[in-house]
PDB file of C-alpha atoms and ligand atoms in Angstrom:
ATOM      1  CA  MET C 609      30.191 -20.896 -32.210  1.00  0.00           C
ATOM      2  CA  ILE C 610      28.947 -21.100 -28.619  1.00  0.00           C
ATOM      3  CA  ASN C 611      27.471 -17.815 -27.238  1.00  0.00           C
ATOM      4  CA  ARG C 612      29.274 -17.556 -24.030  1.00  0.00           C
ATOM      5  CA  THR C 613      26.957 -15.428 -21.818  1.00  0.00           C
ATOM      6  CA  ARG C 614      28.829 -16.798 -18.748  1.00  0.00           C
ATOM      7  CA  ARG C 615      31.748 -14.406 -19.537  1.00  0.00           C
ATOM      8  CA  LEU C 616      29.832 -11.633 -17.889  1.00  0.00           C
ATOM      9  CA  ARG C 617      29.007 -13.618 -14.696  1.00  0.00           C
ATOM     10  CA  LYS C 618      32.662 -14.612 -13.787  1.00  0.00           C
ATOM     11  CA  THR C 619      33.166 -12.331 -10.783  1.00  0.00           C
ATOM     12  CA  GLU C 620      31.125 -10.211  -8.491  1.00  0.00           C
ATOM     13  CA  ASN C 621      32.536  -6.997  -9.922  1.00  0.00           C
ATOM     14  CA  ILE C 622      31.504  -7.782 -13.493  1.00  0.00           C
ATOM     15  CA  ARG C 623      28.124  -8.903 -12.211  1.00  0.00           C
ATOM     16  CA  ARG C 624      27.867  -5.517 -10.474  1.00  0.00           C
ATOM     17  CA  LEU C 625      28.662  -3.734 -13.654  1.00  0.00           C
ATOM     18  CA  VAL C 626      25.995  -5.540 -15.768  1.00  0.00           C
ATOM     19  CA  ARG C 627      23.332  -5.601 -13.087  1.00  0.00           C
ATOM     20  CA  GLU C 628      20.078  -4.323 -14.565  1.00  0.00           C
ATOM     21  CA  HIS C 629      17.931  -3.632 -11.537  1.00  0.00           C
ATOM     22  CA  LYS C 630      18.499  -2.637  -7.972  1.00  0.00           C
ATOM     23  CA  LEU C 631      16.320  -2.429  -4.860  1.00  0.00           C
ATOM     24  CA  THR C 632      17.021   0.678  -2.787  1.00  0.00           C
ATOM     25  CA  ILE C 633      15.599   2.322   0.294  1.00  0.00           C
ATOM     26  CA  ASP C 634      14.360   5.038  -1.971  1.00  0.00           C
ATOM     27  CA  ASP C 635      11.820   2.605  -3.434  1.00  0.00           C
ATOM     28  CA  LEU C 636      10.032   1.869  -0.262  1.00  0.00           C
ATOM     29  CA  ILE C 637       6.815   2.883   1.552  1.00  0.00           C
ATOM     30  CA  TYR C 638       6.135   1.473   5.008  1.00  0.00           C
ATOM     31  CA  PRO C 639       2.536   0.834   6.100  1.00  0.00           C
ATOM     32  CA  LEU C 640       1.553   1.755   9.680  1.00  0.00           C
ATOM     33  CA  PHE C 641      -1.552   0.661  11.592  1.00  0.00           C
ATOM     34  CA  ILE C 642      -2.693   3.397  14.039  1.00  0.00           C
ATOM     35  CA  GLU C 643      -5.471   2.481  16.505  1.00  0.00           C
ATOM     36  CA  GLU C 644      -7.540   4.994  18.456  1.00  0.00           C
ATOM     37  CA  GLY C 645      -6.907   4.694  22.182  1.00  0.00           C
ATOM     38  CA  GLU C 646      -4.023   4.691  24.620  1.00  0.00           C
ATOM     39  CA  ASN C 647      -1.115   2.517  25.412  1.00  0.00           C
ATOM     40  CA  ILE C 648      -1.765   0.148  22.454  1.00  0.00           C
ATOM     41  CA  GLU C 649       1.113  -1.825  21.044  1.00  0.00           C
ATOM     42  CA  THR C 650      -0.402  -5.090  19.705  1.00  0.00           C
ATOM     43  CA  GLU C 651       1.629  -7.536  17.665  1.00  0.00           C
ATOM     44  CA  ILE C 652      -0.305  -8.914  14.768  1.00  0.00           C
ATOM     45  CA  VAL C 653      -0.025 -12.675  15.107  1.00  0.00           C
ATOM     46  CA  SER C 654      -0.054 -13.474  11.406  1.00  0.00           C
ATOM     47  CA  MET C 655       2.508 -10.682  10.562  1.00  0.00           C
ATOM     48  CA  PRO C 656       5.528 -11.088  12.835  1.00  0.00           C
ATOM     49  CA  GLY C 657       7.267  -7.813  13.553  1.00  0.00           C
ATOM     50  CA  ILE C 658       4.222  -5.675  12.574  1.00  0.00           C
ATOM     51  CA  LYS C 659       2.220  -4.019  15.361  1.00  0.00           C
ATOM     52  CA  ARG C 660      -0.824  -1.843  15.798  1.00  0.00           C
ATOM     53  CA  PHE C 661       0.076   1.346  17.739  1.00  0.00           C
ATOM     54  CA  SER C 662      -1.791   4.113  19.419  1.00  0.00           C
ATOM     55  CA  LEU C 663      -0.472   7.621  18.942  1.00  0.00           C
ATOM     56  CA  ASP C 664       1.184   7.644  22.391  1.00  0.00           C
ATOM     57  CA  THR C 665       3.271   4.541  21.704  1.00  0.00           C
ATOM     58  CA  ILE C 666       4.123   5.094  17.976  1.00  0.00           C
ATOM     59  CA  SER C 667       7.133   7.417  18.378  1.00  0.00           C
ATOM     60  CA  LYS C 668       9.759   4.644  18.689  1.00  0.00           C
ATOM     61  CA  GLU C 669       8.488   3.057  15.528  1.00  0.00           C
ATOM     62  CA  LEU C 670       8.605   6.418  13.688  1.00  0.00           C
ATOM     63  CA  ASP C 671      12.058   7.177  15.065  1.00  0.00           C
ATOM     64  CA  GLU C 672      13.254   3.856  13.599  1.00  0.00           C
ATOM     65  CA  VAL C 673      11.606   4.597  10.196  1.00  0.00           C
ATOM     66  CA  VAL C 674      13.314   8.000  10.069  1.00  0.00           C
ATOM     67  CA  ALA C 675      16.697   6.614  11.249  1.00  0.00           C
ATOM     68  CA  LEU C 676      16.565   4.025   8.420  1.00  0.00           C
ATOM     69  CA  ASP C 677      15.930   6.757   5.913  1.00  0.00           C
ATOM     70  CA  ILE C 678      12.631   5.227   4.669  1.00  0.00           C
ATOM     71  CA  PRO C 679      11.087   7.986   2.666  1.00  0.00           C
ATOM     72  CA  ALA C 680       7.422   7.456   3.309  1.00  0.00           C
ATOM     73  CA  VAL C 681       4.697   5.836   5.405  1.00  0.00           C
ATOM     74  CA  LEU C 682       1.139   4.756   4.347  1.00  0.00           C
ATOM     75  CA  LEU C 683      -1.273   5.159   7.274  1.00  0.00           C
ATOM     76  CA  PHE C 684      -4.298   2.960   8.139  1.00  0.00           C
ATOM     77  CA  GLY C 685      -6.583   4.176  10.908  1.00  0.00           C
ATOM     78  CA  ILE C 686      -8.463   1.983  13.217  1.00  0.00           C
ATOM     79  CA  PRO C 687     -11.267   3.920  14.966  1.00  0.00           C
ATOM     80  CA  SER C 688     -12.818   3.087  18.291  1.00  0.00           C
ATOM     81  CA  GLU C 689     -16.270   3.830  16.875  1.00  0.00           C
ATOM     82  CA  LYS C 690     -17.699   2.292  13.700  1.00  0.00           C
ATOM     83  CA  ASP C 691     -21.064   2.941  12.028  1.00  0.00           C
ATOM     84  CA  ASP C 692     -22.779   1.873   8.780  1.00  0.00           C
ATOM     85  CA  THR C 693     -21.393   4.848   6.704  1.00  0.00           C
ATOM     86  CA  GLY C 694     -17.935   5.035   8.165  1.00  0.00           C
ATOM     87  CA  SER C 695     -18.537   8.654   9.157  1.00  0.00           C
ATOM     88  CA  GLU C 696     -15.457   8.713  11.416  1.00  0.00           C
ATOM     89  CA  THR C 697     -13.464   8.826   8.164  1.00  0.00           C
ATOM     90  CA  TRP C 698     -14.339  12.504   7.651  1.00  0.00           C
ATOM     91  CA  ASN C 699     -14.178  13.552  11.324  1.00  0.00           C
ATOM     92  CA  ASP C 700     -11.448  16.224  11.489  1.00  0.00           C
ATOM     93  CA  ASP C 701     -10.487  14.850  14.884  1.00  0.00           C
ATOM     94  CA  GLY C 702     -10.556  11.187  13.867  1.00  0.00           C
ATOM     95  CA  ILE C 703      -7.646   8.875  14.381  1.00  0.00           C
ATOM     96  CA  MET C 704      -6.275   9.291  10.902  1.00  0.00           C
ATOM     97  CA  GLN C 705      -6.411  13.110  10.990  1.00  0.00           C
ATOM     98  CA  GLN C 706      -4.798  13.053  14.454  1.00  0.00           C
ATOM     99  CA  ALA C 707      -2.050  10.706  13.224  1.00  0.00           C
ATOM    100  CA  VAL C 708      -1.323  12.912  10.168  1.00  0.00           C
ATOM    101  CA  ARG C 709      -1.062  16.044  12.418  1.00  0.00           C
ATOM    102  CA  PHE C 710       1.169  14.187  14.912  1.00  0.00           C
ATOM    103  CA  ILE C 711       3.499  12.815  12.351  1.00  0.00           C
ATOM    104  CA  LYS C 712       3.862  16.034  10.239  1.00  0.00           C
ATOM    105  CA  LYS C 713       4.514  18.026  13.493  1.00  0.00           C
ATOM    106  CA  ASN C 714       7.072  15.635  15.013  1.00  0.00           C
ATOM    107  CA  TYR C 715       8.651  14.045  11.881  1.00  0.00           C
ATOM    108  CA  PRO C 716       8.330  16.832   9.296  1.00  0.00           C
ATOM    109  CA  SER C 717      10.747  15.130   6.906  1.00  0.00           C
ATOM    110  CA  LEU C 718       8.654  11.972   6.627  1.00  0.00           C
ATOM    111  CA  TYR C 719       6.343  11.803   3.671  1.00  0.00           C
ATOM    112  CA  VAL C 720       2.841  10.874   4.879  1.00  0.00           C
ATOM    113  CA  ILE C 721       0.293   9.016   2.730  1.00  0.00           C
ATOM    114  CA  THR C 722      -3.193   8.124   3.904  1.00  0.00           C
ATOM    115  CA  ASP C 723      -5.255   5.179   2.849  1.00  0.00           C
ATOM    116  CA  VAL C 724      -8.614   6.499   1.755  1.00  0.00           C
ATOM    117  CA  CYS C 725     -11.392   3.919   2.222  1.00  0.00           C
ATOM    118  CA  PHE C 726     -14.124   2.937   4.613  1.00  0.00           C
ATOM    119  CA  CYS C 727     -13.625  -0.729   5.434  1.00  0.00           C
ATOM    120  CA  GLU C 728     -11.858  -0.155   8.776  1.00  0.00           C
ATOM    121  CA  TYR C 729     -14.532   2.369   9.695  1.00  0.00           C
ATOM    122  CA  THR C 730     -17.804   0.661   8.803  1.00  0.00           C
ATOM    123  CA  SER C 731     -19.645  -1.746  11.131  1.00  0.00           C
ATOM    124  CA  HIS C 732     -20.188  -4.131   8.142  1.00  0.00           C
ATOM    125  CA  GLY C 733     -16.524  -4.003   7.023  1.00  0.00           C
ATOM    126  CA  HIS C 734     -17.308  -3.073   3.323  1.00  0.00           C
ATOM    127  CA  CYS C 735     -15.616  -0.217   1.446  1.00  0.00           C
ATOM    128  CA  GLY C 736     -18.605   2.132   1.276  1.00  0.00           C
ATOM    129  CA  ILE C 737     -22.338   2.633   1.942  1.00  0.00           C
ATOM    130  CA  ILE C 738     -24.446  -0.574   1.606  1.00  0.00           C
ATOM    131  CA  HIS C 739     -27.566  -0.530  -0.446  1.00  0.00           C
ATOM    132  CA  GLU C 740     -29.416  -3.787  -1.230  1.00  0.00           C
ATOM    133  CA  ASN C 741     -26.512  -5.862   0.122  1.00  0.00           C
ATOM    134  CA  ASP C 742     -23.971  -4.219  -2.183  1.00  0.00           C
ATOM    135  CA  VAL C 743     -21.776  -1.106  -2.031  1.00  0.00           C
ATOM    136  CA  ASP C 744     -23.523   1.884  -3.524  1.00  0.00           C
ATOM    137  CA  ASN C 745     -20.895   3.325  -5.841  1.00  0.00           C
ATOM    138  CA  ASP C 746     -22.064   6.951  -6.264  1.00  0.00           C
ATOM    139  CA  ALA C 747     -23.334   7.388  -2.725  1.00  0.00           C
ATOM    140  CA  THR C 748     -19.815   6.326  -1.593  1.00  0.00           C
ATOM    141  CA  LEU C 749     -18.144   8.824  -3.850  1.00  0.00           C
ATOM    142  CA  VAL C 750     -19.807  11.657  -1.983  1.00  0.00           C
ATOM    143  CA  ASN C 751     -18.298  10.389   1.260  1.00  0.00           C
ATOM    144  CA  ILE C 752     -14.874   9.724  -0.305  1.00  0.00           C
ATOM    145  CA  ALA C 753     -14.767  13.371  -1.135  1.00  0.00           C
ATOM    146  CA  LYS C 754     -15.479  14.402   2.428  1.00  0.00           C
ATOM    147  CA  GLN C 755     -12.819  12.011   3.602  1.00  0.00           C
ATOM    148  CA  VAL C 756     -10.038  13.323   1.364  1.00  0.00           C
ATOM    149  CA  ILE C 757     -10.820  16.861   2.206  1.00  0.00           C
ATOM    150  CA  SER C 758     -10.501  16.079   5.856  1.00  0.00           C
ATOM    151  CA  HIS C 759      -7.170  14.297   5.317  1.00  0.00           C
ATOM    152  CA  ALA C 760      -5.946  17.307   3.233  1.00  0.00           C
ATOM    153  CA  LYS C 761      -6.871  19.795   5.955  1.00  0.00           C
ATOM    154  CA  ALA C 762      -4.962  17.642   8.459  1.00  0.00           C
ATOM    155  CA  GLY C 763      -1.838  18.178   6.293  1.00  0.00           C
ATOM    156  CA  VAL C 764      -1.325  14.807   4.500  1.00  0.00           C
ATOM    157  CA  ASP C 765       1.251  14.779   1.628  1.00  0.00           C
ATOM    158  CA  MET C 766      -0.573  12.281  -0.659  1.00  0.00           C
ATOM    159  CA  VAL C 767      -3.878  10.315  -0.561  1.00  0.00           C
ATOM    160  CA  ALA C 768      -4.224   6.673  -1.745  1.00  0.00           C
ATOM    161  CA  PRO C 769      -7.840   5.661  -2.396  1.00  0.00           C
ATOM    162  CA  SER C 770      -8.170   1.856  -2.165  1.00  0.00           C
ATOM    163  CA  GLY C 771     -11.866   1.148  -2.508  1.00  0.00           C
ATOM    164  CA  MET C 772     -12.116   0.409  -6.230  1.00  0.00           C
ATOM    165  CA  MET C 773     -15.234   2.561  -6.696  1.00  0.00           C
ATOM    166  CA  ASP C 774     -15.842   3.705 -10.280  1.00  0.00           C
ATOM    167  CA  GLY C 775     -15.051   7.414 -10.627  1.00  0.00           C
ATOM    168  CA  MET C 776     -13.272   7.722  -7.341  1.00  0.00           C
ATOM    169  CA  ILE C 777     -10.195   9.443  -8.731  1.00  0.00           C
ATOM    170  CA  LEU C 778     -12.294  12.091 -10.555  1.00  0.00           C
ATOM    171  CA  SER C 779     -14.354  12.718  -7.406  1.00  0.00           C
ATOM    172  CA  ILE C 780     -11.203  13.125  -5.324  1.00  0.00           C
ATOM    173  CA  ARG C 781      -9.386  15.287  -7.802  1.00  0.00           C
ATOM    174  CA  GLU C 782     -12.344  17.627  -8.152  1.00  0.00           C
ATOM    175  CA  ALA C 783     -12.840  17.716  -4.354  1.00  0.00           C
ATOM    176  CA  LEU C 784      -9.191  18.560  -3.752  1.00  0.00           C
ATOM    177  CA  ASP C 785      -9.070  21.143  -6.486  1.00  0.00           C
ATOM    178  CA  ASN C 786     -12.254  22.830  -5.335  1.00  0.00           C
ATOM    179  CA  THR C 787     -11.068  23.196  -1.744  1.00  0.00           C
ATOM    180  CA  GLY C 788      -7.631  24.685  -2.327  1.00  0.00           C
ATOM    181  CA  PHE C 789      -5.571  21.522  -2.652  1.00  0.00           C
ATOM    182  CA  PRO C 790      -4.699  21.289  -6.327  1.00  0.00           C
ATOM    183  CA  ASN C 791      -1.090  20.217  -5.597  1.00  0.00           C
ATOM    184  CA  LEU C 792      -2.009  17.269  -3.414  1.00  0.00           C
ATOM    185  CA  PRO C 793      -1.183  14.077  -5.399  1.00  0.00           C
ATOM    186  CA  ILE C 794      -3.244  10.898  -5.699  1.00  0.00           C
ATOM    187  CA  MET C 795      -1.813   7.394  -5.661  1.00  0.00           C
ATOM    188  CA  SER C 796      -4.624   5.195  -7.001  1.00  0.00           C
ATOM    189  CA  TYR C 797      -5.134   1.593  -6.111  1.00  0.00           C
ATOM    190  CA  ALA C 798      -5.886   1.336  -9.771  1.00  0.00           C
ATOM    191  CA  VAL C 799      -5.759  -2.437 -10.178  1.00  0.00           C
ATOM    192  CA  LYS C 800      -6.718  -4.091  -6.970  1.00  0.00           C
ATOM    193  CA  TYR C 801      -7.650  -7.690  -7.092  1.00  0.00           C
ATOM    194  CA  SER C 802     -10.084  -9.621  -4.817  1.00  0.00           C
ATOM    195  CA  SER C 803      -7.280 -11.631  -3.253  1.00  0.00           C
ATOM    196  CA  ALA C 804      -6.819 -14.255  -0.606  1.00  0.00           C
ATOM    197  CA  PHE C 805      -3.400 -12.676   0.019  1.00  0.00           C
ATOM    198  CA  TYR C 806      -5.084  -9.999   2.138  1.00  0.00           C
ATOM    199  CA  GLY C 807      -5.952 -12.357   4.952  1.00  0.00           C
ATOM    200  CA  PRO C 808      -3.485 -11.239   7.610  1.00  0.00           C
ATOM    201  CA  PHE C 809      -4.227  -7.481   6.856  1.00  0.00           C
ATOM    202  CA  ARG C 810      -7.792  -8.024   7.916  1.00  0.00           C
ATOM    203  CA  ASP C 811      -6.580  -9.036  11.374  1.00  0.00           C
ATOM    204  CA  ALA C 812      -4.278  -6.093  11.353  1.00  0.00           C
ATOM    205  CA  ALA C 813      -6.777  -3.494  10.349  1.00  0.00           C
ATOM    206  CA  ASP C 814      -9.881  -5.044  11.767  1.00  0.00           C
ATOM    207  CA  SER C 815     -11.612  -4.867   8.401  1.00  0.00           C
ATOM    208  CA  ALA C 816     -13.058  -8.250   7.476  1.00  0.00           C
ATOM    209  CA  PRO C 817     -16.528  -7.849   5.892  1.00  0.00           C
ATOM    210  CA  THR C 818     -19.328  -9.161   8.181  1.00  0.00           C
ATOM    211  CA  PHE C 819     -21.273 -10.501   5.159  1.00  0.00           C
ATOM    212  CA  GLY C 820     -20.442 -11.386   1.554  1.00  0.00           C
ATOM    213  CA  ASP C 821     -17.067 -10.427  -0.005  1.00  0.00           C
ATOM    214  CA  ARG C 822     -15.532  -7.699  -2.059  1.00  0.00           C
ATOM    215  CA  ARG C 823     -15.866  -9.256  -5.570  1.00  0.00           C
ATOM    216  CA  THR C 824     -18.416  -6.670  -6.780  1.00  0.00           C
ATOM    217  CA  TYR C 825     -15.758  -3.955  -6.555  1.00  0.00           C
ATOM    218  CA  GLN C 826     -12.403  -5.595  -6.435  1.00  0.00           C
ATOM    219  CA  MET C 827     -11.119  -7.280  -9.538  1.00  0.00           C
ATOM    220  CA  ASP C 828     -11.302 -11.030 -10.560  1.00  0.00           C
ATOM    221  CA  PRO C 829      -7.820 -12.542 -10.355  1.00  0.00           C
ATOM    222  CA  SER C 830      -8.479 -14.177 -13.750  1.00  0.00           C
ATOM    223  CA  ASN C 831      -8.461 -10.836 -15.605  1.00  0.00           C
ATOM    224  CA  ARG C 832      -5.500  -9.145 -17.188  1.00  0.00           C
ATOM    225  CA  ASP C 833      -6.991  -6.887 -19.939  1.00  0.00           C
ATOM    226  CA  GLU C 834      -9.392  -5.442 -17.386  1.00  0.00           C
ATOM    227  CA  GLY C 835      -6.374  -4.216 -15.387  1.00  0.00           C
ATOM    228  CA  LEU C 836      -5.422  -1.945 -18.356  1.00  0.00           C
ATOM    229  CA  ARG C 837      -8.930  -0.669 -18.505  1.00  0.00           C
ATOM    230  CA  GLU C 838      -9.004   0.176 -14.777  1.00  0.00           C
ATOM    231  CA  ALA C 839      -5.637   1.966 -15.090  1.00  0.00           C
ATOM    232  CA  THR C 840      -6.682   3.795 -18.201  1.00  0.00           C
ATOM    233  CA  PHE C 841      -9.727   5.312 -16.400  1.00  0.00           C
ATOM    234  CA  ASP C 842      -7.676   6.286 -13.387  1.00  0.00           C
ATOM    235  CA  ASP C 843      -4.981   7.748 -15.551  1.00  0.00           C
ATOM    236  CA  GLN C 844      -7.584   9.881 -17.401  1.00  0.00           C
ATOM    237  CA  GLU C 845      -9.268  10.927 -14.151  1.00  0.00           C
ATOM    238  CA  GLY C 846      -6.060  12.322 -12.890  1.00  0.00           C
ATOM    239  CA  ALA C 847      -4.226   9.745 -10.778  1.00  0.00           C
ATOM    240  CA  ASP C 848      -0.578  10.740 -10.267  1.00  0.00           C
ATOM    241  CA  ILE C 849       0.685   7.240  -9.425  1.00  0.00           C
ATOM    242  CA  LEU C 850      -0.914   3.937 -10.457  1.00  0.00           C
ATOM    243  CA  MET C 851      -0.771   0.996  -8.087  1.00  0.00           C
ATOM    244  CA  VAL C 852      -1.177  -2.755  -8.561  1.00  0.00           C
ATOM    245  CA  LYS C 853      -2.221  -4.859  -5.533  1.00  0.00           C
ATOM    246  CA  PRO C 854      -1.170  -7.527  -4.621  1.00  0.00           C
ATOM    247  CA  ALA C 855       2.333  -7.645  -6.108  1.00  0.00           C
ATOM    248  CA  LEU C 856       3.982 -11.080  -6.234  1.00  0.00           C
ATOM    249  CA  ALA C 857       1.136 -12.952  -7.982  1.00  0.00           C
ATOM    250  CA  TYR C 858       0.452 -10.031 -10.299  1.00  0.00           C
ATOM    251  CA  LEU C 859       3.851  -9.160 -11.825  1.00  0.00           C
ATOM    252  CA  ASP C 860       2.464  -9.395 -15.309  1.00  0.00           C
ATOM    253  CA  ILE C 861      -0.022  -6.568 -14.432  1.00  0.00           C
ATOM    254  CA  ILE C 862       2.730  -4.435 -13.043  1.00  0.00           C
ATOM    255  CA  ARG C 863       4.662  -4.838 -16.379  1.00  0.00           C
ATOM    256  CA  ASP C 864       1.465  -4.098 -18.388  1.00  0.00           C
ATOM    257  CA  LEU C 865       1.101  -0.792 -16.546  1.00  0.00           C
ATOM    258  CA  LYS C 866       4.771   0.083 -16.903  1.00  0.00           C
ATOM    259  CA  ASN C 867       4.617  -0.481 -20.633  1.00  0.00           C
ATOM    260  CA  ASN C 868       1.335   1.355 -21.146  1.00  0.00           C
ATOM    261  CA  PHE C 869       1.469   4.404 -18.897  1.00  0.00           C
ATOM    262  CA  ASP C 870       3.767   7.319 -18.549  1.00  0.00           C
ATOM    263  CA  ARG C 871       3.322   7.581 -14.782  1.00  0.00           C
ATOM    264  CA  PRO C 872       5.210   6.080 -11.799  1.00  0.00           C
ATOM    265  CA  ILE C 873       3.933   2.585 -11.018  1.00  0.00           C
ATOM    266  CA  ALA C 874       3.685   1.365  -7.478  1.00  0.00           C
ATOM    267  CA  CYS C 875       2.814  -2.132  -6.160  1.00  0.00           C
ATOM    268  CA  TYR C 876       1.650  -3.363  -2.788  1.00  0.00           C
ATOM    269  CA  ASN C 877       3.590  -6.288  -1.386  1.00  0.00           C
ATOM    270  CA  VAL C 878       0.614  -7.374   0.731  1.00  0.00           C
ATOM    271  CA  SER C 879       0.253  -9.016   4.146  1.00  0.00           C
ATOM    272  CA  GLY C 880      -0.096 -12.591   2.836  1.00  0.00           C
ATOM    273  CA  GLU C 881       3.137 -12.306   0.755  1.00  0.00           C
ATOM    274  CA  TYR C 882       4.871 -11.077   3.903  1.00  0.00           C
ATOM    275  CA  ALA C 883       3.388 -13.786   6.114  1.00  0.00           C
ATOM    276  CA  MET C 884       4.352 -16.615   3.840  1.00  0.00           C
ATOM    277  CA  ILE C 885       8.069 -15.602   3.808  1.00  0.00           C
ATOM    278  CA  LYS C 886       8.131 -14.931   7.563  1.00  0.00           C
ATOM    279  CA  ALA C 887       6.485 -18.268   8.362  1.00  0.00           C
ATOM    280  CA  ALA C 888       8.671 -20.339   6.083  1.00  0.00           C
ATOM    281  CA  ALA C 889      11.797 -18.559   7.397  1.00  0.00           C
ATOM    282  CA  GLU C 890      10.734 -19.111  10.992  1.00  0.00           C
ATOM    283  CA  LYS C 891      10.525 -22.857  10.175  1.00  0.00           C
ATOM    284  CA  GLY C 892      13.956 -22.764   8.742  1.00  0.00           C
ATOM    285  CA  TRP C 893      12.647 -23.857   5.306  1.00  0.00           C
ATOM    286  CA  ILE C 894      13.952 -20.882   3.444  1.00  0.00           C
ATOM    287  CA  ASP C 895      16.513 -18.089   3.914  1.00  0.00           C
ATOM    288  CA  GLY C 896      14.068 -15.321   4.745  1.00  0.00           C
ATOM    289  CA  ASP C 897      16.329 -12.465   3.926  1.00  0.00           C
ATOM    290  CA  ARG C 898      17.333 -13.739   0.512  1.00  0.00           C
ATOM    291  CA  VAL C 899      13.774 -14.657  -0.437  1.00  0.00           C
ATOM    292  CA  MET C 900      12.573 -11.235   0.694  1.00  0.00           C
ATOM    293  CA  MET C 901      15.138  -9.424  -1.429  1.00  0.00           C
ATOM    294  CA  GLU C 902      14.559 -11.678  -4.421  1.00  0.00           C
ATOM    295  CA  SER C 903      10.774 -11.181  -4.217  1.00  0.00           C
ATOM    296  CA  LEU C 904      11.009  -7.415  -3.970  1.00  0.00           C
ATOM    297  CA  LEU C 905      13.533  -7.340  -6.791  1.00  0.00           C
ATOM    298  CA  SER C 906      11.066  -9.209  -8.996  1.00  0.00           C
ATOM    299  CA  MET C 907       8.647  -6.325  -8.468  1.00  0.00           C
ATOM    300  CA  LYS C 908      11.347  -3.843  -9.589  1.00  0.00           C
ATOM    301  CA  ARG C 909      12.117  -5.999 -12.609  1.00  0.00           C
ATOM    302  CA  ALA C 910       8.429  -6.204 -13.465  1.00  0.00           C
ATOM    303  CA  GLY C 911       8.382  -2.377 -13.585  1.00  0.00           C
ATOM    304  CA  ALA C 912       7.467  -1.110 -10.156  1.00  0.00           C
ATOM    305  CA  ASP C 913       9.037   2.266  -9.197  1.00  0.00           C
ATOM    306  CA  ILE C 914       7.567   2.169  -5.781  1.00  0.00           C
ATOM    307  CA  ILE C 915       7.002  -0.809  -3.394  1.00  0.00           C
ATOM    308  CA  ILE C 916       4.728  -0.564  -0.402  1.00  0.00           C
ATOM    309  CA  THR C 917       6.001  -3.262   1.867  1.00  0.00           C
ATOM    310  CA  TYR C 918       5.882  -4.491   5.504  1.00  0.00           C
ATOM    311  CA  PHE C 919       9.549  -5.552   4.848  1.00  0.00           C
ATOM    312  CA  ALA C 920      10.662  -1.914   4.534  1.00  0.00           C
ATOM    313  CA  LYS C 921      12.489  -1.794   7.861  1.00  0.00           C
ATOM    314  CA  ASP C 922      14.129  -5.294   7.277  1.00  0.00           C
ATOM    315  CA  VAL C 923      15.203  -4.241   3.692  1.00  0.00           C
ATOM    316  CA  ALA C 924      16.612  -0.880   4.888  1.00  0.00           C
ATOM    317  CA  LYS C 925      18.604  -2.650   7.748  1.00  0.00           C
ATOM    318  CA  LEU C 926      20.055  -5.161   5.275  1.00  0.00           C
ATOM    319  CA  LEU C 927      20.961  -2.460   2.700  1.00  0.00           C
ATOM    320  CA  LEU C 928      22.574  -0.253   5.329  1.00  0.00           C
ATOM    321  CA  LYS C 929      24.698  -3.182   6.564  1.00  0.00           C
ATOM    322  CA  LYS C 930      26.336  -3.588   3.171  1.00  0.00           C
TER     323      LYS C 930
HETATM  324 ZN1  LIG Z 334     -11.636  -0.797   1.804  1.00  0.00          ZN
END
């Protein structure tokens, strides 16, 4: 007897009934780049449709995000002053802190998450304090604590540490608990690879390292088991959500985390993944909308509950049209 699996593919309605995964607006977080200064609205050449805004120009972008019912934004701050420790990150009047206060005041329904790192704020572009040509893990943890407390005081809804320092989740959890923020959740960049897919982001966030690379703290793309180890430590240290970054080339890692942890799993559909689809679509080589939807759906299928993506507005527009 032939097993006729095609019976359940015959019409769109039966396909709808047996469809296993769905991408919805509820799944999406939209990253925003906020630059200190005035009258800034700079398109990022390698990321068509994505801009850097100053606080006086960002309202129309936020209006659109809210109108499209995207639940959350992830903020990256670009300060006008950098130094070797990234001390602007814990300035209560820094660009990130101002942005949080501005958005929570004017768009109270929007869920605001801050990236917690130093690379946009250090003169050398690395994710912490440099000692003997490498990032000093434990000295950086002290400053991470100062940074999250400052974000918390500004009123952020969730913090997302991205620097891949050992012990960073524990340091952040203790810092928040000890300063009256025990209910502020942490989304950890738990498994973050040292990836060429971040290229366009470094233009966007002005965060390329001036020497060396990030391979002493970000993970080697060859490693899978190590991803489980990283996620286990962050889970034990108190991360509320575990993230995998990048997404498309690391779907196996997303599935590993989904199978092994009883926590929501997020993935970051990074700038290079976005740029490839936009560029090929611009050339007319692929159907950009369909490849976008199929790529994001693959992340859901792999096990992601949450997708951080520059496509969030495009996806929301497409889903609302249906
Ligand atoms: Zn960083």
